[in-house]
Amino acid sequence: MSKCCGPKAKGCCGPKKDPHEFVEEYYGKILSSSKDLKTNACCAAGRPHPRLAKLMSEVPAEILAKFYGCGAPLPLGIEGKRVLDLGSGSGRDCYVAAALVGESGHVTGIDMTDEQLGVARSHLEAYTGALGYSAPNMKFVKGHIEFLEDAGVEGESVDVVISNCVVNLSPDKPRVLREVYRALAPGGEFYFSDVYCDRRLPEGVRKDKILWGECLAGALYYKDFERMARETGFGDPRVLSTSRITVQNAELENLVGEAKFYSITYRLFKIPNKIETTEEDYGQIAVYKGTIEGHEHAYKLDDRYRFETGKPMAVSGNVAAMVGEDGISWLSPHFQVIGERSVHYGVFGGGRIATSFDPAPSASATGASCC
């Protein structure tokens, strides 16, 4: 990762002008709606959960039209939780999260684009009033995702951080991860969708202003991102879903060459002193209680772990921590974890676990989309 990246970096990690200025211009003035996007990078993820789809359909039309995210990076079961949305844009995910957390929860969206913030704020009171809340349970603040503290986000003040096709636009991705880790309370999670690549992109691609705005030029090689996450403190990054992105623009396709892009939903848990960089076996068992609305019969932690309600499942120490060991994780009310770590039985599964990054079928811009 180039050390020249930063909030005032010019050229080395994006367009020749300040990357923040370019992104603000592209999403605030150049694009008038999601139909103006030149690739399906922001619309490549699969169908959202039926409950999320229903809530999205109830979001004001203007907010949907001005939203440029990929996928639906919102976990169910977050009633009463504090949620932070990085690069909230027109606010679609915040509006859905406001319904999910209920009146006792709270949602904060942070964005640097005045035009998008204006759209997000314009429907806030009417929407939360329609939900029956006595007062709005969400707010939108202006700021950069690399400097959450400057925007008023205190340390250990949120339970779940979400983001939708935004981190790749940052010129300083390590700082974004550090700020997320700082903001999360112990047991919290960074649950987000973004664009990644199967290789490191050449400088010519990284400097193209259209590819930057379309979320491709800033896409990290996924292995570099996972190393970055581990160095930040998110010891065991989890892949929930992967969808292939098709460029569908001859000029841009020629620029990227053989590079392949994917929309990936990651789950990064902050559970200090519990999550190791490898999956280790302590003889632990986890049982899902079936208590999350929308996941009554089973719960999918990632692309390797799917818990059937009531069925005991052998898990690694990392997974035990993610789902509720010692009551730290936000998921702990929904799982029973049996066993502790007094005895170590070696590597979980008896050997190396294969990478979870398997190319998924291509997603077409004309197919199902959450945008």
Short mmCIF file of N, CA and C in Angstrom, two decimals, residues 69-75 83-89 93-94 160-168 189-195 265-266:
data_model
loop_
_atom_site.label_atom_id
_atom_site.label_comp_id
_atom_site.label_asym_id
_atom_site.label_seq_id
_atom_site.Cartn_x
_atom_site.Cartn_y
_atom_site.Cartn_z
N GLY A 69 -25.04 2.43 -3.88
CA GLY A 69 -24.35 1.34 -3.20
C GLY A 69 -24.45 0.01 -3.92
N CYS A 70 -23.72 -0.99 -3.40
CA CYS A 70 -23.78 -2.35 -3.94
C CYS A 70 -24.25 -3.28 -2.83
N GLY A 71 -25.25 -4.09 -3.12
CA GLY A 71 -25.71 -5.05 -2.14
C GLY A 71 -26.57 -4.44 -1.05
N ALA A 72 -26.74 -5.20 0.01
CA ALA A 72 -27.54 -4.77 1.15
C ALA A 72 -26.80 -5.17 2.42
N PRO A 73 -25.73 -4.45 2.76
CA PRO A 73 -24.90 -4.83 3.90
C PRO A 73 -25.52 -4.44 5.23
N LEU A 74 -26.59 -5.13 5.56
CA LEU A 74 -27.31 -4.86 6.81
C LEU A 74 -27.63 -6.19 7.48
N PRO A 75 -27.09 -6.45 8.66
CA PRO A 75 -27.43 -7.68 9.35
C PRO A 75 -28.80 -7.57 10.01
N VAL A 83 -25.89 1.92 15.23
CA VAL A 83 -25.35 1.63 13.90
C VAL A 83 -24.73 2.89 13.31
N LEU A 84 -23.58 2.72 12.66
CA LEU A 84 -22.91 3.80 11.96
C LEU A 84 -22.73 3.39 10.50
N ASP A 85 -23.15 4.26 9.58
CA ASP A 85 -23.03 4.00 8.14
C ASP A 85 -21.96 4.91 7.55
N LEU A 86 -20.88 4.31 7.02
CA LEU A 86 -19.80 5.08 6.42
C LEU A 86 -20.14 5.42 4.97
N GLY A 87 -20.10 6.71 4.64
CA GLY A 87 -20.43 7.13 3.29
C GLY A 87 -21.89 6.84 2.99
N SER A 88 -22.76 7.37 3.81
CA SER A 88 -24.19 7.01 3.77
C SER A 88 -24.92 7.51 2.54
N GLY A 89 -24.33 8.47 1.80
CA GLY A 89 -24.95 8.95 0.57
C GLY A 89 -26.35 9.49 0.81
N ASP A 93 -29.54 2.94 3.25
CA ASP A 93 -29.24 1.93 4.25
C ASP A 93 -29.53 2.43 5.66
N CYS A 94 -29.36 3.71 5.90
CA CYS A 94 -29.69 4.27 7.21
C CYS A 94 -31.19 4.19 7.48
N VAL A 160 -22.52 -1.76 15.50
CA VAL A 160 -22.38 -2.27 14.13
C VAL A 160 -22.04 -1.10 13.21
N VAL A 161 -20.98 -1.27 12.42
CA VAL A 161 -20.65 -0.30 11.38
C VAL A 161 -20.96 -0.94 10.04
N ILE A 162 -21.67 -0.21 9.19
CA ILE A 162 -21.99 -0.70 7.86
C ILE A 162 -21.40 0.25 6.82
N SER A 163 -21.25 -0.22 5.61
CA SER A 163 -20.77 0.63 4.52
C SER A 163 -21.11 -0.07 3.22
N ASN A 164 -21.41 0.73 2.20
CA ASN A 164 -21.93 0.18 0.96
C ASN A 164 -21.19 0.77 -0.23
N CYS A 165 -20.18 0.06 -0.71
CA CYS A 165 -19.44 0.49 -1.91
C CYS A 165 -18.80 1.85 -1.70
N VAL A 166 -18.13 2.05 -0.55
CA VAL A 166 -17.57 3.35 -0.22
C VAL A 166 -16.09 3.28 0.15
N VAL A 167 -15.68 2.27 0.90
CA VAL A 167 -14.30 2.21 1.39
C VAL A 167 -13.30 2.26 0.24
N ASN A 168 -13.64 1.64 -0.90
CA ASN A 168 -12.72 1.65 -2.04
C ASN A 168 -12.45 3.05 -2.57
N GLU A 189 -19.16 -5.19 15.21
CA GLU A 189 -18.83 -5.74 13.91
C GLU A 189 -18.87 -4.68 12.81
N PHE A 190 -17.91 -4.80 11.87
CA PHE A 190 -17.93 -4.03 10.63
C PHE A 190 -18.50 -4.97 9.56
N TYR A 191 -19.71 -4.68 9.12
CA TYR A 191 -20.47 -5.54 8.19
C TYR A 191 -20.70 -4.71 6.94
N PHE A 192 -20.01 -5.03 5.84
CA PHE A 192 -20.04 -4.11 4.70
C PHE A 192 -19.78 -4.80 3.36
N SER A 193 -20.29 -4.16 2.31
CA SER A 193 -20.04 -4.59 0.94
C SER A 193 -19.10 -3.60 0.27
N ASP A 194 -18.21 -4.12 -0.56
CA ASP A 194 -17.34 -3.24 -1.33
C ASP A 194 -16.79 -3.98 -2.54
N VAL A 195 -16.00 -3.26 -3.34
CA VAL A 195 -15.46 -3.81 -4.58
C VAL A 195 -14.00 -4.18 -4.39
N THR A 265 -19.16 -9.01 0.37
CA THR A 265 -19.64 -8.60 1.70
C THR A 265 -18.75 -9.26 2.74
N TYR A 266 -18.05 -8.43 3.50
CA TYR A 266 -17.16 -8.91 4.56
C TYR A 266 -17.79 -8.70 5.93
#
